[in-house]
């Protein structure tokens, strides 16, 4: 789940992480009122969409940039009126862009230095890992490629937590002066408490800045949360903005389906995340392009299978569907009946390739044979992938 920048700002403030003053606005009038509350300082107006590259983006109305520094409340209102309700196109949104429904109005920081700072879950060590660099304000991937020596890593013992000596060590490595170190170590500690307190898988601050006044502030933060722990944080779950998400993914989540849309034309319906990944890989191996990742789980019901089919055929790019089921907890005869009923309910208009294996597989295959649904059966995963790729190509010509 992603959240907006203004929501990230609220979470940081909750854990005592220093940041600039600011609030979110939904109308130009609200934006101007917030600017007057902040006072007589330079201000920044930032479009709130789930995408990077906002500053270099362009609105479909011709207005340039989703981030603007302004001098007065009047200018804030003018800029907000050109952003709100308009579609912003950046390199991350794709040509379709994203509609801006909110803007963040905040105090502009007079930046002297920018730093990259992130806390993430290192799966190799099964512990939190701090990644930091003096090269802030740019993509960390670019730093890793061009100047890997400028990236610092600090593992944190999950039981002991982030220790004072580690925050002091990081402050020194990142070049903070003695006068700045106290604020820096406090901010590092606050970010770690945020990471642990909200069950995050990542908290990324880019940039973390030192101002000309010597303040140490978190300007822009990105959060990733452990979805399995969201039940413990209803206030975070409530921050979800479904208007910023793929409608297919939103619909899938309503039915307990794990779905991610892709750009290919072969839809996949699989039980198990690992098997789903393998299915997409083998489609690519045989020259096809998967249209999605869809894991229906180990105990999917007939209703879930039906909803899954509805989501798959709603994608107009889909030219074939590949169902790959390995029956363990989910018995093949039950899933076969679900496929038959679902296919009849949604009135499939594209070729359907089915591969079943596992518990009650012979019963399942017999049901598919006698089910009255036009489908293509496959003996194994390779056979299924080749037949799906062939069917999609024939459908595309």
CSV table of C-alpha atoms in Angstrom, one decimal:
chain,number,residue,atom,x,y,z
A,1,UNK,CA,0.0,0.0,0.0
A,2,UNK,CA,1.3,3.5,-0.9
A,3,UNK,CA,0.4,6.7,0.8
A,4,UNK,CA,0.7,10.3,-0.3
A,5,UNK,CA,3.5,12.7,0.7
A,6,UNK,CA,1.2,14.7,3.0
A,7,UNK,CA,0.2,11.5,4.8
A,8,UNK,CA,3.9,10.5,5.2
A,9,UNK,CA,4.5,13.9,6.7
A,10,UNK,CA,1.7,13.3,9.3
A,11,UNK,CA,3.2,10.0,10.3
A,12,UNK,CA,6.7,11.4,10.6
A,13,UNK,CA,5.4,14.2,12.9
A,14,UNK,CA,3.6,11.6,15.0
A,15,UNK,CA,7.0,10.1,15.8
A,16,UNK,CA,8.8,13.4,16.4
A,17,UNK,CA,10.7,13.5,13.1
A,18,UNK,CA,11.5,17.1,12.2
A,19,UNK,CA,10.0,18.3,9.0
A,20,UNK,CA,8.7,21.5,7.4
A,21,UNK,CA,5.4,23.0,8.4
A,22,UNK,CA,2.6,22.3,6.0
A,23,UNK,CA,-0.9,20.9,5.3
A,24,UNK,CA,-2.9,19.4,2.5
A,25,UNK,CA,-5.6,21.3,0.5
A,26,UNK,CA,-8.3,20.1,-1.8
A,27,UNK,CA,-9.3,23.6,-3.2
A,28,UNK,CA,-7.4,26.7,-4.2
A,29,UNK,CA,-9.1,28.5,-1.3
A,30,UNK,CA,-7.9,26.0,1.2
A,31,UNK,CA,-4.4,26.2,-0.2
A,32,UNK,CA,-4.4,30.0,0.2
A,33,UNK,CA,-5.7,29.8,3.8
A,34,UNK,CA,-3.0,27.3,4.7
A,35,UNK,CA,-0.3,29.6,3.2
A,36,UNK,CA,-1.6,32.5,5.4
A,37,UNK,CA,-1.4,30.2,8.5
A,38,UNK,CA,2.2,29.3,7.7
A,39,UNK,CA,3.2,32.9,7.6
A,40,UNK,CA,5.5,35.2,5.6
A,41,UNK,CA,7.9,32.7,4.2
A,42,UNK,CA,8.7,31.1,0.9
A,43,UNK,CA,6.3,28.3,0.2
A,44,UNK,CA,6.1,25.2,-1.9
A,45,UNK,CA,3.0,23.7,-3.6
A,46,UNK,CA,3.3,20.0,-4.4
A,47,UNK,CA,0.8,17.9,-6.4
A,48,UNK,CA,-0.2,14.8,-4.5
A,49,UNK,CA,-0.1,11.7,-6.7
A,50,UNK,CA,1.5,8.3,-6.2
A,51,UNK,CA,4.3,8.9,-8.7
A,52,UNK,CA,7.8,10.3,-8.8
A,53,UNK,CA,9.2,12.9,-11.1
A,54,UNK,CA,6.5,15.4,-10.2
A,55,UNK,CA,8.7,18.4,-10.5
A,56,UNK,CA,9.5,17.6,-14.1
A,57,UNK,CA,6.0,16.5,-15.0
A,58,UNK,CA,3.5,18.3,-17.2
A,59,UNK,CA,-0.2,18.8,-16.8
A,60,UNK,CA,-2.5,18.1,-19.7
A,61,UNK,CA,-3.7,21.7,-19.5
A,62,UNK,CA,-0.1,22.8,-20.4
A,63,UNK,CA,1.0,23.8,-16.9
A,64,UNK,CA,4.6,22.8,-16.3
A,65,UNK,CA,5.7,21.0,-13.1
A,66,UNK,CA,4.0,19.4,-10.2
A,67,UNK,CA,6.2,21.2,-7.6
A,68,UNK,CA,6.4,25.0,-7.5
A,69,UNK,CA,8.2,27.4,-5.1
A,70,UNK,CA,6.1,30.6,-4.6
A,71,UNK,CA,6.4,33.8,-2.6
A,72,UNK,CA,2.9,34.6,-1.4
A,73,UNK,CA,-0.5,33.1,-0.5
A,74,UNK,CA,-2.0,34.6,-3.7
A,75,UNK,CA,0.6,32.7,-5.8
A,76,UNK,CA,-0.2,29.6,-3.9
A,77,UNK,CA,-3.9,29.9,-4.9
A,78,UNK,CA,-3.0,30.6,-8.5
A,79,UNK,CA,-0.7,27.5,-8.7
A,80,UNK,CA,-3.2,25.3,-6.9
A,81,UNK,CA,-6.0,26.3,-9.3
A,82,UNK,CA,-3.8,25.1,-12.2
A,83,UNK,CA,-3.0,21.8,-10.5
A,84,UNK,CA,-6.2,20.6,-8.8
A,85,UNK,CA,-8.6,18.6,-11.0
A,86,UNK,CA,-5.9,18.4,-13.7
A,87,UNK,CA,-4.0,15.3,-15.0
A,88,UNK,CA,-0.3,15.3,-14.2
A,89,UNK,CA,2.0,13.2,-16.6
A,90,UNK,CA,5.4,12.1,-15.3
A,91,UNK,CA,7.9,9.4,-16.4
A,92,UNK,CA,6.3,7.2,-13.7
A,93,UNK,CA,2.6,7.7,-14.4
A,94,UNK,CA,2.9,6.8,-18.1
A,95,UNK,CA,1.1,8.8,-20.8
A,96,UNK,CA,-2.3,8.4,-19.1
A,97,UNK,CA,-1.1,10.5,-16.1
A,98,UNK,CA,-2.8,10.9,-12.7
A,99,UNK,CA,-5.5,13.3,-11.7
A,100,UNK,CA,-4.4,15.7,-8.9
A,101,UNK,CA,-7.1,15.9,-6.2
A,102,UNK,CA,-4.9,17.4,-3.4
A,103,UNK,CA,-1.9,19.6,-3.1
A,104,UNK,CA,0.5,20.0,-0.2
A,105,UNK,CA,1.3,23.5,0.8
A,106,UNK,CA,4.4,23.7,3.0
A,107,UNK,CA,7.2,26.0,4.1
A,108,UNK,CA,10.0,26.0,1.6
A,109,UNK,CA,13.4,24.9,3.1
A,110,UNK,CA,16.5,26.9,2.2
A,111,UNK,CA,18.7,23.8,1.5
A,112,UNK,CA,22.4,23.8,2.1
A,113,UNK,CA,22.9,20.0,1.7
A,114,UNK,CA,20.9,16.9,0.7
A,115,UNK,CA,21.3,13.4,2.1
A,116,UNK,CA,19.7,10.1,1.3
A,117,UNK,CA,18.5,8.0,4.2
A,118,UNK,CA,16.4,4.8,4.3
A,119,UNK,CA,15.5,2.0,6.6
A,120,UNK,CA,14.4,-1.3,5.0
A,121,UNK,CA,14.0,-4.9,5.8
A,122,UNK,CA,17.1,-6.8,4.8
A,123,UNK,CA,15.8,-10.3,4.0
A,124,UNK,CA,19.3,-11.9,3.9
A,125,UNK,CA,20.0,-10.9,7.5
A,126,UNK,CA,16.3,-10.9,8.6
A,127,UNK,CA,16.9,-7.5,10.3
A,128,UNK,CA,16.5,-3.8,9.6
A,129,UNK,CA,19.1,-2.2,7.5
A,130,UNK,CA,19.9,1.5,7.2
A,131,UNK,CA,21.1,2.7,3.8
A,132,UNK,CA,22.4,6.2,3.6
A,133,UNK,CA,24.4,8.4,1.3
A,134,UNK,CA,25.8,12.0,1.1
A,135,UNK,CA,24.3,12.0,-2.5
A,136,UNK,CA,20.8,12.9,-1.6
A,137,UNK,CA,18.1,14.3,-3.9
A,138,UNK,CA,18.9,11.8,-6.7
A,139,UNK,CA,17.9,8.2,-7.3
A,140,UNK,CA,19.9,5.9,-5.0
A,141,UNK,CA,20.1,3.4,-8.0
A,142,UNK,CA,22.1,6.0,-9.9
A,143,UNK,CA,24.4,6.5,-6.9
A,144,UNK,CA,24.9,2.7,-6.5
A,145,UNK,CA,25.9,2.5,-10.2
A,146,UNK,CA,28.2,5.5,-10.4
A,147,UNK,CA,29.6,6.0,-6.9
A,148,UNK,CA,28.9,2.8,-4.8
A,149,UNK,CA,31.6,3.9,-2.3
A,150,UNK,CA,29.3,6.8,-1.2
A,151,UNK,CA,26.6,4.4,0.1
A,152,UNK,CA,26.7,3.5,3.8
A,153,UNK,CA,25.0,0.4,5.3
A,154,UNK,CA,24.3,-0.2,9.0
A,155,UNK,CA,22.5,-3.3,10.2
A,156,UNK,CA,20.3,-3.0,13.3
A,157,UNK,CA,19.8,-5.8,15.8
A,158,UNK,CA,16.0,-6.3,15.8
A,159,UNK,CA,16.0,-7.0,19.6
A,160,UNK,CA,18.4,-4.3,20.7
A,161,UNK,CA,17.1,-1.7,18.3
A,162,UNK,CA,19.0,1.3,16.9
A,163,UNK,CA,21.7,2.2,19.4
A,164,UNK,CA,23.0,5.7,20.2
A,165,UNK,CA,26.5,4.8,19.0
A,166,UNK,CA,25.1,3.8,15.6
A,167,UNK,CA,23.3,7.1,15.1
A,168,UNK,CA,26.5,9.0,16.1
A,169,UNK,CA,28.5,6.9,13.7
A,170,UNK,CA,26.1,7.6,10.8
A,171,UNK,CA,26.1,11.3,11.6
A,172,UNK,CA,29.9,11.3,11.4
A,173,UNK,CA,30.0,9.3,8.2
A,174,UNK,CA,27.4,11.6,6.5
A,175,UNK,CA,29.4,14.6,7.3
A,176,UNK,CA,27.2,16.4,9.9
A,177,UNK,CA,29.0,19.1,11.9
A,178,UNK,CA,29.2,18.8,15.7
A,179,UNK,CA,26.4,21.4,15.9
A,180,UNK,CA,24.2,19.4,13.5
A,181,UNK,CA,24.9,16.0,15.0
A,182,UNK,CA,22.4,16.2,17.9
A,183,UNK,CA,19.5,17.0,15.5
A,184,UNK,CA,20.7,14.4,13.1
A,185,UNK,CA,20.9,11.6,15.6
A,186,UNK,CA,17.4,12.5,17.0
A,187,UNK,CA,16.0,12.4,13.5
A,188,UNK,CA,17.6,9.0,12.8
A,189,UNK,CA,16.1,7.6,16.0
A,190,UNK,CA,12.7,9.0,15.1
A,191,UNK,CA,12.8,7.4,11.7
A,192,UNK,CA,13.7,4.1,13.2
A,193,UNK,CA,10.9,4.3,15.7
A,194,UNK,CA,8.5,5.1,12.8
A,195,UNK,CA,9.8,2.1,10.9
A,196,UNK,CA,9.2,-0.3,13.8
A,197,UNK,CA,6.1,1.3,15.3
A,198,UNK,CA,4.2,1.2,12.0
A,199,UNK,CA,5.4,-2.3,10.8
A,200,UNK,CA,7.1,-0.8,7.8
A,201,UNK,CA,9.1,-2.7,5.2
A,202,UNK,CA,10.7,0.5,4.1
A,203,UNK,CA,11.0,4.2,5.1
A,204,UNK,CA,12.9,6.3,2.6
A,205,UNK,CA,13.7,9.9,3.1
A,206,UNK,CA,15.1,11.6,-0.1
A,207,UNK,CA,16.1,14.2,0.5
A,208,UNK,CA,16.9,14.5,4.2
A,209,UNK,CA,18.3,18.1,4.3
A,210,UNK,CA,20.5,20.4,6.2
A,211,UNK,CA,19.2,24.0,5.9
A,212,UNK,CA,21.3,27.2,5.8
A,213,UNK,CA,20.2,27.7,9.4
A,214,UNK,CA,21.7,24.3,10.4
A,215,UNK,CA,18.3,22.5,10.8
A,216,UNK,CA,18.1,18.8,9.9
A,217,UNK,CA,14.8,18.0,8.3
A,218,UNK,CA,13.0,15.2,6.5
A,219,UNK,CA,11.6,16.8,3.4
A,220,UNK,CA,10.0,13.9,1.4
A,221,UNK,CA,9.4,10.4,2.7
A,222,UNK,CA,8.2,7.2,1.0
A,223,UNK,CA,6.7,4.4,3.0
A,224,UNK,CA,6.1,0.7,2.3
A,225,UNK,CA,4.1,-1.2,4.8
A,226,UNK,CA,3.8,-4.9,5.7
A,227,UNK,CA,0.3,-5.6,4.4
A,228,UNK,CA,0.1,-8.5,6.8
A,229,UNK,CA,0.4,-6.1,9.8
A,230,UNK,CA,-2.1,-3.5,8.6
A,231,UNK,CA,-4.8,-4.9,10.9
A,232,UNK,CA,-2.7,-3.5,13.8
A,233,UNK,CA,-2.8,0.0,12.2
A,234,UNK,CA,-6.3,0.9,11.1
A,235,UNK,CA,-5.3,4.5,10.9
A,236,UNK,CA,-2.7,3.7,8.3
A,237,UNK,CA,-5.1,1.4,6.4
A,238,UNK,CA,-7.5,4.3,6.3
A,239,UNK,CA,-4.9,6.3,4.3
A,240,UNK,CA,-5.3,4.1,1.3
A,241,UNK,CA,-6.3,6.1,-1.8
A,242,UNK,CA,-8.0,3.7,-4.2
A,243,UNK,CA,-8.3,6.5,-6.8
A,244,UNK,CA,-4.5,6.3,-7.2
A,245,UNK,CA,-4.5,2.5,-7.8
A,246,UNK,CA,-5.3,0.3,-10.7
A,247,UNK,CA,-9.1,-0.3,-10.6
A,248,UNK,CA,-8.5,-4.0,-11.3
A,249,UNK,CA,-6.2,-4.3,-8.3
A,250,UNK,CA,-8.7,-2.5,-6.1
A,251,UNK,CA,-11.5,-4.9,-7.3
A,252,UNK,CA,-9.3,-7.9,-6.7
A,253,UNK,CA,-8.5,-6.9,-3.2
A,254,UNK,CA,-12.2,-6.7,-2.4
A,255,UNK,CA,-12.4,-10.5,-3.1
A,256,UNK,CA,-9.2,-11.5,-1.3
A,257,UNK,CA,-7.2,-12.0,-4.6
A,258,UNK,CA,-3.6,-11.0,-5.0
A,259,UNK,CA,-3.5,-9.2,-8.4
A,260,UNK,CA,-1.0,-7.0,-10.1
A,261,UNK,CA,-1.7,-5.7,-13.6
A,262,UNK,CA,1.0,-6.0,-16.3
A,263,UNK,CA,1.2,-5.0,-20.0
A,264,UNK,CA,1.1,-8.4,-21.8
A,265,UNK,CA,-1.8,-10.2,-23.4
A,266,UNK,CA,-1.8,-13.6,-21.7
A,267,UNK,CA,-3.8,-13.5,-18.4
A,268,UNK,CA,-2.8,-15.9,-15.6
A,269,UNK,CA,-4.8,-17.4,-12.9
A,270,UNK,CA,-2.7,-19.5,-10.5
A,271,UNK,CA,-2.8,-20.7,-6.9
A,272,UNK,CA,0.4,-19.8,-5.0
A,273,UNK,CA,2.7,-16.8,-5.5
A,274,UNK,CA,5.8,-18.9,-6.4
A,275,UNK,CA,3.8,-20.9,-9.0
A,276,UNK,CA,2.4,-17.6,-10.4
A,277,UNK,CA,6.0,-16.3,-10.8
A,278,UNK,CA,7.1,-19.5,-12.5
A,279,UNK,CA,4.0,-19.3,-14.8
A,280,UNK,CA,4.9,-15.8,-15.9
A,281,UNK,CA,8.5,-16.8,-16.4
A,282,UNK,CA,7.7,-19.7,-18.7
A,283,UNK,CA,5.2,-17.6,-20.7
A,284,UNK,CA,8.1,-15.2,-21.3
A,285,UNK,CA,10.4,-18.1,-22.1
A,286,UNK,CA,8.1,-19.3,-24.9
A,287,UNK,CA,7.8,-15.8,-26.4
A,288,UNK,CA,4.6,-14.5,-24.7
A,289,UNK,CA,3.9,-11.6,-22.4
A,290,UNK,CA,2.0,-12.1,-19.2
A,291,UNK,CA,-0.9,-9.7,-18.6
A,292,UNK,CA,-1.0,-10.0,-14.9
A,293,UNK,CA,0.1,-11.7,-11.7
A,294,UNK,CA,-2.9,-13.3,-10.1
A,295,UNK,CA,-2.6,-15.6,-7.0
A,296,UNK,CA,-6.0,-17.0,-5.9
A,297,UNK,CA,-4.5,-18.6,-2.9
A,298,UNK,CA,-4.6,-22.1,-1.5
A,299,UNK,CA,-8.3,-22.2,-0.6
A,300,UNK,CA,-10.1,-20.1,-3.2
A,301,UNK,CA,-13.9,-20.5,-3.5
A,302,UNK,CA,-15.9,-20.7,-6.6
A,303,UNK,CA,-17.0,-17.1,-6.1
A,304,UNK,CA,-13.4,-16.0,-6.0
A,305,UNK,CA,-12.6,-17.9,-9.2
A,306,UNK,CA,-15.6,-16.2,-10.9
A,307,UNK,CA,-14.5,-12.8,-9.7
A,308,UNK,CA,-11.0,-13.5,-10.9
A,309,UNK,CA,-12.2,-14.4,-14.4
A,310,UNK,CA,-14.3,-11.1,-14.5
A,311,UNK,CA,-11.2,-9.1,-13.7
A,312,UNK,CA,-9.1,-10.9,-16.3
A,313,UNK,CA,-11.5,-10.5,-19.2
A,314,UNK,CA,-12.1,-6.8,-18.3
A,315,UNK,CA,-8.6,-6.2,-19.6
A,316,UNK,CA,-9.1,-5.5,-23.3
A,317,UNK,CA,-5.5,-6.4,-24.1
A,318,UNK,CA,-6.0,-10.0,-23.0
A,319,UNK,CA,-6.0,-12.5,-25.9
A,320,UNK,CA,-5.8,-15.7,-23.9
A,321,UNK,CA,-6.1,-17.0,-20.3
A,322,UNK,CA,-3.8,-19.6,-18.7
A,323,UNK,CA,-5.1,-21.3,-15.6
A,324,UNK,CA,-2.3,-23.2,-13.8
A,325,UNK,CA,-3.5,-25.0,-10.6
A,326,UNK,CA,-1.5,-27.4,-8.4
A,327,UNK,CA,-4.0,-29.0,-6.1
A,328,UNK,CA,-2.8,-29.5,-2.6
A,329,UNK,CA,-5.2,-27.9,-0.1
A,330,UNK,CA,-7.2,-26.9,-3.1
A,331,UNK,CA,-8.5,-30.1,-4.8
A,332,UNK,CA,-8.4,-30.2,-8.6
A,333,UNK,CA,-12.0,-31.4,-8.9
A,334,UNK,CA,-13.3,-28.5,-6.9
A,335,UNK,CA,-11.2,-25.9,-8.8
A,336,UNK,CA,-12.3,-27.6,-12.1
A,337,UNK,CA,-16.0,-27.1,-11.2
A,338,UNK,CA,-15.2,-23.5,-10.3
A,339,UNK,CA,-13.5,-22.9,-13.6
A,340,UNK,CA,-16.5,-24.4,-15.5
A,341,UNK,CA,-19.1,-22.4,-13.6
A,342,UNK,CA,-17.0,-19.2,-13.8
A,343,UNK,CA,-16.4,-19.5,-17.5
A,344,UNK,CA,-20.2,-20.0,-18.1
A,345,UNK,CA,-21.0,-17.0,-15.9
A,346,UNK,CA,-18.7,-14.5,-17.5
A,347,UNK,CA,-19.1,-15.9,-21.1
A,348,UNK,CA,-15.5,-16.1,-22.0
A,349,UNK,CA,-14.6,-14.6,-25.4
A,350,UNK,CA,-10.9,-15.5,-25.4
A,351,UNK,CA,-9.1,-18.9,-25.5
A,352,UNK,CA,-8.8,-20.7,-22.2
A,353,UNK,CA,-5.9,-23.0,-21.4
A,354,UNK,CA,-6.0,-25.1,-18.3
A,355,UNK,CA,-3.3,-27.1,-16.6
A,356,UNK,CA,-4.3,-29.1,-13.5
A,357,UNK,CA,-2.0,-31.2,-11.3
A,358,UNK,CA,-2.2,-32.6,-7.8
A,359,UNK,CA,-5.0,-33.9,-5.5
A,360,UNK,CA,-8.0,-35.4,-7.4
A,361,UNK,CA,-6.4,-34.4,-10.7
A,362,UNK,CA,-8.2,-37.2,-12.7
A,363,UNK,CA,-11.6,-36.1,-11.4
A,364,UNK,CA,-10.8,-32.6,-12.3
A,365,UNK,CA,-9.8,-33.4,-15.8
A,366,UNK,CA,-12.9,-35.5,-16.3
A,367,UNK,CA,-15.1,-32.6,-15.1
A,368,UNK,CA,-13.4,-30.2,-17.5
A,369,UNK,CA,-13.9,-32.7,-20.4
A,370,UNK,CA,-17.6,-33.0,-19.7
A,371,UNK,CA,-18.2,-29.4,-18.5
A,372,UNK,CA,-19.5,-28.0,-21.8
A,373,UNK,CA,-16.9,-25.2,-21.8
A,374,UNK,CA,-14.6,-24.6,-24.8
A,375,UNK,CA,-11.1,-24.9,-23.4
A,376,UNK,CA,-7.6,-26.2,-24.1
A,377,UNK,CA,-6.2,-28.7,-21.7
A,378,UNK,CA,-2.4,-29.1,-21.1
A,379,UNK,CA,-0.3,-31.9,-19.7
A,380,UNK,CA,2.3,-29.9,-18.0
A,381,UNK,CA,3.4,-26.2,-17.4
A,382,UNK,CA,5.6,-26.1,-20.5
A,383,UNK,CA,2.8,-27.5,-22.7
A,384,UNK,CA,0.3,-25.0,-21.1
A,385,UNK,CA,2.6,-22.0,-21.8
A,386,UNK,CA,3.2,-23.0,-25.4
A,387,UNK,CA,-0.5,-23.4,-26.1
A,388,UNK,CA,-1.4,-20.1,-24.4
A,389,UNK,CA,1.3,-18.2,-26.4
A,390,UNK,CA,0.1,-19.8,-29.6
A,391,UNK,CA,-3.6,-19.0,-28.8
A,392,UNK,CA,-2.8,-15.4,-28.0
A,393,UNK,CA,-0.8,-14.9,-31.2
A,394,UNK,CA,-3.6,-16.4,-33.3
A,395,UNK,CA,-6.1,-14.2,-31.6
A,396,UNK,CA,-3.9,-11.1,-32.2
A,397,UNK,CA,-3.6,-11.6,-36.0
